Coordinates of C-alpha atoms and ligand atoms in Angstrom, one line a residue:
X1 CA -11.3 58.3 -35.4
X2 CA -7.4 57.8 -34.4
X3 CA -4.9 59.5 -36.5
X4 CA -3.7 56.1 -37.7
X5 CA -7.3 55.2 -38.9
X6 CA -7.5 58.5 -40.7
X7 CA -4.1 58.0 -42.3
X8 CA -5.2 54.7 -43.5
X9 CA -8.6 56.2 -44.8
X10 CA -6.5 58.7 -46.7
X11 CA -4.4 55.9 -48.3
X12 CA -7.7 53.8 -48.9
X13 CA -9.0 57.0 -50.9
X14 CA -6.0 57.0 -53.0
X15 CA -6.4 53.5 -54.5
X16 CA -9.9 54.2 -55.5
X17 CA -10.9 55.7 -58.8
X18 CA -12.2 59.5 -58.5
X19 CA -15.1 58.2 -60.7
X20 CA -15.9 55.0 -62.4
X21 CA -14.4 51.6 -61.6
X22 CA -16.3 48.8 -60.1
X23 CA -18.3 48.6 -56.8
X24 CA -17.1 45.9 -54.3
X25 CA -19.6 44.3 -51.9
X26 CA -18.9 42.7 -48.5
X27 CA -19.8 39.1 -48.8
X28 CA -21.2 39.2 -45.2
X29 CA -23.7 41.9 -45.7
X30 CA -23.9 42.9 -49.1
X31 CA -22.9 46.5 -48.3
X32 CA -20.5 48.3 -50.5
X33 CA -16.8 48.3 -49.5
X34 CA -15.4 50.6 -52.1
X35 CA -14.8 51.1 -55.6
X36 CA -11.9 49.1 -57.5
X37 CA -10.2 50.4 -60.4
X38 CA -10.4 48.2 -63.6
X39 CA -7.3 48.1 -65.5
X40 CA -7.0 47.2 -69.4
X41 CA -4.5 45.4 -71.2
X42 CA -2.9 48.7 -72.3
X43 CA -2.5 49.6 -68.8
X44 CA -0.9 46.4 -67.8
X45 CA 1.6 46.9 -70.8
X46 CA 2.5 50.4 -69.6
X47 CA 3.1 49.0 -66.1
X48 CA 5.5 46.3 -67.3
X49 CA 7.5 49.0 -69.1
X50 CA 7.7 51.2 -65.9
X51 CA 8.6 47.9 -63.9
X52 CA 11.3 47.1 -66.6
X53 CA 12.7 50.6 -66.7
X54 CA 13.0 50.6 -62.8
X55 CA 14.6 47.1 -62.4
X56 CA 18.4 47.7 -63.2
X57 CA 18.4 50.4 -60.6
X58 CA 16.7 48.1 -58.1
X59 CA 19.2 45.4 -58.8
X60 CA 22.1 47.6 -58.4
X61 CA 21.1 48.4 -54.9
X62 CA 23.2 46.3 -52.4
X63 CA 21.6 43.2 -51.0
X64 CA 21.5 44.7 -47.6
X65 CA 19.9 47.8 -48.7
X66 CA 17.1 45.7 -50.3
X67 CA 16.7 43.9 -46.8
X68 CA 16.4 47.1 -45.1
X69 CA 13.7 48.3 -47.4
X70 CA 11.7 44.9 -46.9
X71 CA 12.1 45.6 -43.2
X72 CA 10.8 49.2 -43.7
X73 CA 7.9 47.9 -45.8
X74 CA 7.2 45.5 -42.8
X75 CA 7.1 48.5 -40.4
X76 CA 4.6 50.3 -42.7
X77 CA 2.3 47.5 -42.6
X78 CA 2.4 47.5 -38.6
X79 CA 1.7 51.3 -38.8
X80 CA -1.5 50.5 -40.9
X81 CA -2.1 47.0 -39.4
X82 CA -5.8 47.6 -38.1
X83 CA -6.9 49.5 -41.2
X84 CA -5.8 46.8 -43.5
X85 CA -7.2 44.1 -41.3
X86 CA -10.6 45.9 -41.3
X87 CA -10.5 46.3 -45.1
X88 CA -9.6 42.6 -45.5
X89 CA -12.4 41.6 -43.2
X90 CA -15.1 43.6 -45.2
X91 CA -13.8 42.6 -48.7
X92 CA -12.7 38.9 -48.3
X93 CA -15.3 38.2 -45.5
X94 CA -13.0 36.7 -42.9
X95 CA -13.5 37.8 -39.3
X96 CA -10.9 40.2 -37.8
X97 CA -10.3 37.6 -34.9
X98 CA -9.1 33.7 -35.1
X99 CA -6.6 32.9 -37.7
X100 CA -8.2 35.3 -39.9
X101 CA -7.8 39.1 -40.9
X102 CA -5.5 40.3 -38.1
X103 CA -3.6 37.0 -38.3
X104 CA -3.2 37.4 -41.9
X105 CA -1.7 40.9 -41.8
X106 CA 0.5 39.7 -38.8
X107 CA 1.7 37.0 -41.4
X108 CA 2.5 39.6 -44.1
X109 CA 4.7 41.3 -41.4
X110 CA 6.4 38.0 -40.6
X111 CA 7.1 36.9 -44.1
X112 CA 8.4 40.1 -45.0
X113 CA 10.8 40.1 -42.1
X114 CA 11.9 36.6 -42.6
X115 CA 12.5 37.2 -46.4
X116 CA 14.6 40.0 -45.7
X117 CA 16.8 38.0 -43.2
X118 CA 17.5 35.3 -46.0
X119 CA 20.5 35.7 -48.0
X120 CA 21.6 33.6 -50.8
X121 CA 25.3 33.5 -51.2
X122 CA 27.0 32.4 -54.3
X123 CA 28.1 28.9 -54.0
X124 CA 31.6 27.7 -55.1
X125 CA 31.0 24.4 -56.7
X126 CA 34.6 23.5 -57.8
X127 CA 37.6 25.0 -56.4
X128 CA 40.8 22.8 -57.2
X129 CA 43.7 22.1 -59.6
X130 CA 41.0 21.6 -62.4
X131 CA 39.6 25.0 -61.9
X132 CA 37.0 27.0 -60.2
X133 CA 33.1 27.2 -60.8
X134 CA 31.0 29.5 -58.8
X135 CA 27.2 29.6 -59.0
X136 CA 25.6 33.2 -58.6
X137 CA 22.0 33.8 -58.2
X138 CA 21.0 36.8 -60.5
X139 CA 17.8 38.8 -60.6
X140 CA 15.2 37.7 -63.4
X141 CA 14.0 40.9 -64.3
X142 CA 10.1 41.7 -64.1
X143 CA 8.3 39.2 -62.2
X144 CA 4.3 39.0 -62.5
X145 CA 2.5 37.9 -59.6
X146 CA -1.2 36.7 -59.9
X147 CA -3.0 35.8 -56.6
X148 CA -6.4 34.3 -55.5
X149 CA -9.1 35.8 -53.2
X150 CA -8.7 33.7 -50.2
X151 CA -5.5 35.0 -48.5
X152 CA -5.1 38.1 -50.9
X153 CA -2.4 39.9 -48.6
X154 CA -0.5 37.3 -47.5
X155 CA -0.1 35.5 -50.6
X156 CA 0.7 38.6 -52.3
X157 CA 3.7 38.9 -49.9
X158 CA 4.7 35.5 -50.7
X159 CA 5.1 36.5 -54.2
X160 CA 6.3 39.8 -54.0
X161 CA 8.8 39.7 -51.0
X162 CA 11.4 37.0 -52.3
X163 CA 11.0 38.7 -56.0
X164 CA 12.0 42.1 -54.6
X165 CA 14.7 40.5 -52.3
X166 CA 16.5 39.2 -55.1
X167 CA 16.5 42.5 -57.3
X168 CA 13.4 41.7 -59.5
X169 CA 10.5 44.4 -59.7
X170 CA 7.2 43.1 -59.6
X171 CA 3.9 43.8 -61.3
X172 CA 1.2 42.2 -59.3
X173 CA -2.5 41.4 -60.6
X174 CA -4.9 40.8 -57.6
X175 CA -8.1 38.5 -57.9
X176 CA -11.1 40.4 -59.2
X177 CA -12.9 39.4 -56.0
X178 CA -10.3 41.0 -53.6
X179 CA -8.8 43.9 -55.5
X180 CA -9.0 46.6 -52.8
X181 CA -7.1 44.5 -50.2
X182 CA -4.1 44.1 -52.6
X183 CA -4.4 47.6 -53.7
X184 CA -4.2 49.3 -50.1
X185 CA -1.4 46.7 -49.2
X186 CA 0.7 47.8 -52.3
X187 CA -0.2 51.3 -51.4
X188 CA 1.3 50.8 -47.6
X189 CA 4.5 48.6 -48.9
X190 CA 5.1 51.8 -51.5
X191 CA 5.2 54.3 -48.9
X192 CA 8.4 52.5 -47.8
X193 CA 9.7 51.3 -51.2
X194 CA 11.5 53.2 -54.2
X195 CA 9.0 54.0 -57.0
X196 CA 8.0 51.7 -59.6
X197 CA 9.5 48.5 -58.1
X198 CA 6.1 47.2 -57.2
X199 CA 3.1 48.1 -59.2
X200 CA -0.2 46.7 -58.8
X201 CA -2.6 46.5 -61.8
X202 CA -6.1 45.3 -60.9
X203 CA -8.1 43.6 -63.8
X204 CA -9.9 40.5 -64.8
X205 CA -8.6 37.2 -66.3
X206 CA -7.7 38.9 -69.6
X207 CA -5.1 41.2 -67.6
X208 CA -3.7 38.0 -66.0
X209 CA -3.6 36.4 -69.5
X210 CA -1.5 39.4 -70.9
X211 CA 1.0 39.4 -68.1
X212 CA 1.4 35.7 -68.7
X213 CA 2.3 36.2 -72.4
X214 CA 4.2 39.4 -72.0
X215 CA 7.9 39.5 -73.7
X216 CA 9.1 41.7 -70.9
X217 CA 8.0 39.4 -68.1
X218 CA 10.6 36.8 -67.1
X219 CA 8.4 34.8 -64.6
X220 CA 5.1 34.3 -63.3
X221 CA 4.3 33.6 -59.6
X222 CA 0.7 32.1 -59.7
X223 CA -1.4 30.8 -57.0
X224 CA -5.0 29.9 -57.8
X225 CA -7.0 27.1 -59.1
X226 CA -5.5 24.2 -61.2
X227 CA -7.8 25.3 -64.2
X228 CA -6.4 28.6 -64.5
X229 CA -2.8 27.3 -63.8
X230 CA -2.9 25.2 -67.0
X231 CA -3.9 28.4 -69.2
X232 CA -1.0 30.3 -67.6
X233 CA 1.4 27.5 -68.3
X234 CA 0.3 27.6 -72.0
X235 CA 0.3 31.2 -72.2
X236 CA 3.7 31.4 -70.8
X237 CA 5.0 28.8 -73.2
X238 CA 5.9 31.1 -76.2
X239 CA 8.3 33.2 -74.1
X240 CA 9.7 30.3 -72.1
X241 CA 8.6 31.9 -68.8
X242 CA 9.8 30.7 -65.6
X243 CA 7.0 29.7 -63.4
X244 CA 5.9 28.9 -59.9
X245 CA 2.4 27.2 -59.9
X246 CA 0.7 27.0 -56.3
X247 CA -2.6 25.4 -57.5
X248 CA -5.6 23.6 -56.0
X249 CA -5.4 21.1 -53.2
X250 CA -7.6 18.4 -51.8
X251 CA -5.5 17.4 -48.7
X252 CA -6.2 14.2 -46.8
X253 CA -5.8 13.8 -42.9
X254 CA -5.3 10.2 -41.6
X255 CA -6.1 9.4 -38.2
X256 CA -4.1 6.3 -36.8
X257 CA -5.7 4.1 -34.1
X258 CA -3.3 5.4 -31.4
X259 CA -4.5 9.0 -31.7
X260 CA -6.4 10.7 -28.8
X261 CA -9.7 12.2 -30.5
X262 CA -10.4 14.8 -27.7
X263 CA -6.7 16.0 -27.8
X264 CA -6.4 16.5 -31.4
X265 CA -10.1 17.7 -32.1
X266 CA -9.3 21.3 -32.1
X267 CA -6.3 21.0 -34.2
X268 CA -8.2 19.0 -36.8
X269 CA -11.0 21.3 -36.7
X270 CA -8.7 24.6 -37.5
X271 CA -6.9 22.3 -40.0
X272 CA -10.1 22.1 -42.0
X273 CA -11.9 25.3 -41.2
X274 CA -9.3 27.8 -41.2
X275 CA -10.5 30.8 -43.0
X276 CA -14.0 29.1 -43.3
X277 CA -12.2 26.4 -45.1
X278 CA -11.3 28.6 -48.0
X279 CA -7.4 27.6 -47.8
X280 CA -5.5 25.8 -50.4
X281 CA -3.8 23.5 -47.9
X282 CA -6.8 22.9 -45.6
X283 CA -7.6 19.5 -44.7
X284 CA -10.3 18.6 -46.9
X285 CA -11.2 14.8 -46.3
X286 CA -10.4 13.1 -43.0
X287 CA -10.0 9.3 -42.8
X288 CA -10.7 7.9 -39.4
X289 CA -10.1 4.1 -38.1
X290 CA -13.5 2.2 -37.2
X291 CA -12.5 2.0 -33.5
X292 CA -12.1 5.8 -33.1
X293 CA -14.6 6.8 -35.6
X294 CA -17.6 7.8 -33.4
X295 CA -15.2 9.5 -30.7
X296 CA -13.5 11.5 -33.5
X297 CA -16.7 12.6 -35.1
X298 CA -18.2 13.6 -31.5
X299 CA -15.2 15.5 -30.6
X300 CA -15.3 17.5 -33.7
X301 CA -18.9 18.1 -33.5
X302 CA -18.2 19.7 -30.0
X303 CA -15.5 22.1 -31.3
X304 CA -17.8 23.0 -34.3
X305 CA -20.7 23.7 -32.0
X306 CA -18.6 26.5 -30.2
X307 CA -17.2 28.4 -33.1
X308 CA -19.0 31.6 -33.9
X309 CA -19.7 32.6 -37.4
X310 CA -20.8 35.9 -38.6
X311 CA -20.0 39.3 -40.1
X312 CA -16.3 39.8 -39.9
X313 CA -16.2 43.1 -38.1
X314 CA -18.0 41.8 -34.9
X315 CA -15.2 40.8 -32.8
X316 CA -16.8 37.4 -31.4
X317 CA -16.7 35.9 -34.6
X318 CA -14.0 33.2 -35.9
X319 CA -15.7 32.0 -39.1
X320 CA -17.2 34.0 -41.8
X321 CA -19.0 33.8 -45.1
X322 CA -17.9 32.3 -48.3
X323 CA -16.1 35.0 -50.1
X324 CA -18.3 34.7 -53.3
X325 CA -21.7 33.3 -54.5
X326 CA -19.8 30.9 -57.1
X327 CA -17.9 29.4 -54.3
X328 CA -21.2 29.0 -52.1
X329 CA -22.9 27.1 -55.0
X330 CA -19.7 24.9 -55.2
X331 CA -20.1 24.1 -51.6
X332 CA -23.9 23.7 -51.6
X333 CA -23.7 21.2 -54.5
X334 CA -21.3 19.0 -52.9
X335 CA -23.0 19.0 -49.6
X336 CA -26.2 18.3 -51.5
X337 CA -24.5 15.4 -53.4
X338 CA -23.2 14.0 -50.1
X339 CA -26.6 14.3 -48.4
X340 CA -28.5 12.6 -51.5
X341 CA -26.0 9.7 -51.3
X342 CA -27.3 8.8 -47.9
X343 CA -24.1 10.4 -45.8
X344 CA -25.0 11.2 -42.4
X345 CA -25.1 15.1 -41.3
X346 CA -23.5 15.6 -38.0
X347 CA -23.9 19.2 -37.9
X348 CA -24.7 22.0 -40.7
X349 CA -25.7 21.4 -44.3
X350 CA -28.9 23.5 -43.8
X351 CA -27.8 26.9 -45.3
X352 CA -30.4 29.8 -45.3
X353 CA -31.1 30.8 -48.9
X354 CA -31.4 34.2 -50.5
X355 CA -30.0 36.1 -47.5
X356 CA -27.8 39.2 -48.0
X357 CA -24.4 37.4 -47.0
X358 CA -23.0 34.0 -48.6
X359 CA -23.0 32.1 -45.2
X360 CA -22.8 28.5 -45.3
X361 CA -23.2 26.7 -42.0
X362 CA -20.2 24.6 -40.4
X363 CA -20.8 21.2 -41.9
X364 CA -19.5 17.9 -40.7
X365 CA -20.4 14.7 -42.8
X366 CA -19.9 11.2 -41.6
X367 CA -20.5 7.6 -43.4
X368 CA -19.8 8.9 -46.7
X369 CA -18.6 6.9 -49.4
X370 CA -14.8 7.6 -50.3
X371 CA -15.5 8.3 -54.0
X372 CA -18.4 10.8 -53.2
X373 CA -18.0 14.2 -54.8
X374 CA -17.6 15.9 -51.6
X375 CA -14.6 13.8 -50.9
X376 CA -12.9 13.8 -54.3
X377 CA -13.6 17.3 -55.5
X378 CA -12.2 20.3 -53.6
X379 CA -14.9 21.9 -51.7
X380 CA -13.1 25.2 -50.6
X381 CA -15.7 25.7 -48.0
X382 CA -16.8 24.8 -44.4
X383 CA -17.7 21.3 -45.2
X384 CA -15.7 18.3 -44.2
X385 CA -16.2 14.7 -45.1
X386 CA -15.3 12.1 -42.5
X387 CA -14.4 8.9 -44.0
X388 CA -14.2 5.6 -42.0
X389 CA -11.5 3.1 -42.9
X390 CA -10.8 -0.4 -41.4
X391 CA -7.5 -1.3 -43.2
X392 CA -4.7 1.6 -42.9
X393 CA -3.3 0.7 -46.6
X394 CA -6.8 1.3 -48.0
X395 CA -6.7 4.6 -46.4
X396 CA -3.2 5.7 -47.7
X397 CA -4.4 4.5 -51.3
X398 CA -7.4 6.6 -51.0
X399 CA -5.3 9.6 -49.7
X400 CA -3.0 9.2 -52.6
X401 CA -5.6 8.6 -55.0
X402 CA -6.2 12.2 -56.5
X403 CA -4.6 14.4 -58.9
X404 CA -4.3 17.0 -56.4
X405 CA -1.3 16.5 -53.7
X406 CA -0.6 19.9 -52.0
X407 CA -0.6 18.9 -48.4
X408 CA -1.8 16.0 -45.9
X409 CA -1.6 15.0 -42.3
X410 CA -1.0 12.1 -40.1
X411 CA -2.6 12.3 -36.4
X412 CA -0.9 9.8 -34.0
X413 CA 0.4 9.5 -30.3
X414 CA 3.4 7.7 -31.7
X415 CA 5.9 9.8 -33.8
X416 CA 7.8 7.1 -35.2
X417 CA 4.5 5.5 -36.6
X418 CA 3.3 8.7 -37.8
X419 CA 6.5 9.4 -39.7
X420 CA 6.3 5.9 -41.4
X421 CA 2.8 6.6 -42.4
X422 CA 3.7 10.2 -43.5
X423 CA 6.6 8.7 -45.7
X424 CA 3.9 6.7 -47.9
X425 CA 2.0 9.8 -48.6
X426 CA 2.2 11.9 -51.8
X427 CA 2.2 15.7 -51.1
X428 CA 4.3 18.8 -51.0
X429 CA 4.2 18.7 -47.4
X430 CA 2.8 16.2 -44.7
X431 CA 2.1 17.3 -41.4
X432 CA 2.1 15.3 -38.2
X433 CA -0.5 16.2 -35.4
X434 CA -1.2 19.5 -37.4
X435 CA -2.4 20.6 -40.7
X436 CA -1.5 23.7 -42.8
X437 CA 1.0 25.0 -40.4
X438 CA 3.3 26.8 -42.7
X439 CA 6.6 28.6 -41.8
X440 CA 8.7 31.2 -43.7
X441 CA 11.7 29.0 -43.2
X442 CA 10.3 25.8 -44.3
X443 CA 9.7 25.6 -48.3
X444 CA 6.3 25.0 -49.4
X445 CA 4.7 23.8 -52.8
X446 CA 2.5 21.1 -54.4
X447 CA 3.1 17.8 -56.0
X448 CA 1.1 16.3 -59.0
X449 CA -1.6 18.9 -60.3
X450 CA -1.1 20.9 -57.3
X451 CA 1.7 22.7 -59.0
X452 CA 5.4 23.0 -59.0
X453 CA 8.1 25.3 -57.6
X454 CA 8.8 26.3 -53.9
X455 CA 7.9 29.4 -51.9
X456 CA 9.7 30.4 -48.7
X457 CA 13.0 30.2 -47.4
X458 CA 16.3 30.0 -49.4
X459 CA 14.5 27.7 -51.9
X460 CA 12.1 30.5 -52.4
X461 CA 14.7 32.9 -53.2
X462 CA 16.3 30.5 -55.8
X463 CA 12.9 30.3 -57.6
X464 CA 13.1 34.0 -58.5
X465 CA 16.6 34.1 -59.4
X466 CA 18.5 33.3 -62.5
X467 CA 21.4 30.7 -61.9
X468 CA 24.6 31.9 -63.4
X469 CA 27.8 30.0 -63.3
X470 CA 31.1 31.4 -63.7
X471 CA 33.5 28.8 -64.6
X472 CA 37.4 29.4 -65.1
Ligands
LIG1 P1 -8.5 31.3 -59.9 O1 -7.6 30.4 -60.6 O2 -10.0 31.5 -60.3 O3 -8.0 32.8 -60.0 C1 -6.6 33.3 -59.6 C2 -6.3 34.5 -60.4 O4 -6.1 34.0 -61.7 C3 -7.1 35.5 -60.1 O5 -6.2 36.8 -60.0 C4 -7.7 35.6 -61.7 O6 -8.0 37.0 -62.0 C5 -6.5 35.0 -62.3 N1 -6.9 34.8 -63.8 C6 -8.2 34.3 -64.2 N2 -7.9 33.8 -65.4 C7 -6.6 34.0 -65.9 C8 -6.0 33.6 -67.3 N3 -6.5 33.3 -68.3 N4 -4.6 34.0 -67.1 C9 -4.1 34.7 -66.0 N5 -4.8 35.1 -64.8 C10 -6.0 34.7 -64.8 O7 -8.5 31.1 -58.4 P2 -9.3 31.6 -57.3 O8 -10.6 30.9 -57.3 O9 -9.0 32.9 -57.0 O10 -8.5 30.7 -55.9 C11 -9.0 29.7 -55.2 C12 -8.0 28.4 -56.0 O11 -6.8 28.9 -55.6 C13 -8.3 27.1 -55.1 O12 -8.3 26.0 -56.1 C14 -7.1 27.1 -54.2 O13 -6.9 25.7 -53.5 C15 -6.1 27.5 -55.0 N6 -5.0 28.1 -54.0 C16 -3.8 27.5 -54.0 C17 -2.8 27.8 -53.0 C18 -1.5 27.2 -53.2 O14 -0.7 27.8 -52.5 N7 -1.3 26.2 -53.7 C19 -3.1 28.9 -52.2 C20 -4.4 29.5 -52.2 C21 -5.2 29.1 -53.2

C-alpha cells in the first residue's frame, strides 16, 4: 500500500462511526463498502448552529484568502485523488475509467480552481450629478446543500465551492445512497479549510427537510428529482429562503438531415450513456430524420457493442451498474413498456435478473412511438429511445413538449442551420454537436420544471450572494 493510499484509508476510517451506523453496499458486487453514520434532526440543528457561529469569521477573511483556501482544498483532493476515485467507484458503481470516477474527481479539482479564480466585483450602477449607486455582493449566511447520488462528489463541489467563495458557510446533506463519497470528500477538503466552515450531515430525507426549513439557513442549493424539489420549495417558503433548484431532465437530441452518422455516433453515445445514463443532462431521447435513421441506429449499435460494462474497479470497464435497485426497476419498467408496445430492440433490453449487481445492459430502442413512456419519462439509466421523424417542425414540437427542459442538442454539419434549430428549443442549455458538455465558466441551469437558478461562473457566485445596493 502506498503512503498516499494509507493516508486515505486513515481518513476514510475517520468518517465511519466506531460502532453502529448503516452498512453501504457496492452496487456492482453487493459487497460492503463501509459504514455510514446517520445523523438525526438534532445533529443537523447542532451543525447549523456551528456553521452560523463560524460564518462571520469566514466572511471577514479577504476575498483573496478565500480564493487561496479553495486552491489549497483542490490540492488536498489531488493528493487523495486515487483514494477518492476508488471509494466513489465502489459506492456509486461508476467505473474508474471513461468519463466516470477518476474524471469526476478531476472535475472536483477543476471546478474548485475555476471558482477560486472568479471574482465578483461591486458594480457602479450610477455615478453622475444625480448621485452614486453601487451594487455589492454580500454573503447570505449559512447555505444548505442537498445532493443526489449520481455525481455525488462533483455536484457537492458545485454547491459548496461558490458558497464558500462568497463568504458563506455550508452544511451539506449527501444522498442516503452515496454518503461515504461525500463524507470522505468533505474530510479531504477540511484538511485545508478552517474548522466549521463546511460541515457534512449524513441523513435521510427528514434531515434534508429540516435543513430546508431551518430558520438559520439562508439558502438551499438543491440537486435532485423534481418531486423532492417541489417539497423543498414548499418547506423553504416559511422562512423565504433563496433557492437554486437543479432538477430532473429528459433531454432531447435532434439530428438534422445534413449530419454525418459515423462522425457523430461516439459523441451521441456518450451524450446519452455518460455515467451509464445516470446523468441529469444526459441525452434521453434522440430524434433522427427518416433518410438517416438506419445509418444512425447502426452507427450507435457499433459504438455500444464496444463499450465494456462491469465492476467499477476493473480497469477495462467504462459502463457500470445502476446505483440502486429502485433505479434499476425504473429502467426495467420503461424498457419493458417499450418492448410491449412493439418497439424494436437494437441491442440490450435483456437484463440478467436476481444477480448481486444492479447491471442493466446498454439498450438502444428503435421504431418507438413518440409518446411511449420510455420517451416521455426520465429513464436515468442505460436505455436510449431513437424516434424517427419526417418533419423537423414536428420533431421540435416533440422535443419541446415535456415539462422537463434541462438540456437539449442539435446535430448537424451546418453551424448556421444548427443554431437556427437550437434557437427554437426550450432548455437551459442547447449544445451543438455535443451533449452535456459543461464548463465551469459557462452558467448551467434548467428551464420549466427542471428548475431555476444558475450554477458556475460569475452568475453562479451571484446566486449565493445577497445583492446590497448603497445609494447616495
Ligand atoms: P432525490 O430527489 O431522490 O434525492 C436528492 C436528495 O434529496 C437526497 O440527498 C435526498 O436524501 C434528499 N431528500 C429526499 N427527500 C427530501 C425532503 N423531503 N427534503 C429535503 N431533502 C430531501 O434525487 P436522486 O434520486 O438522488 O437524484 C436523481 C435525480 O436528480 C434525477 O431526476 C436527475 O435528473 C436529478 N439531477 C438533476 C441535476 C441537475 O443539475 N439538474 C443533476 C443531477 C441529478
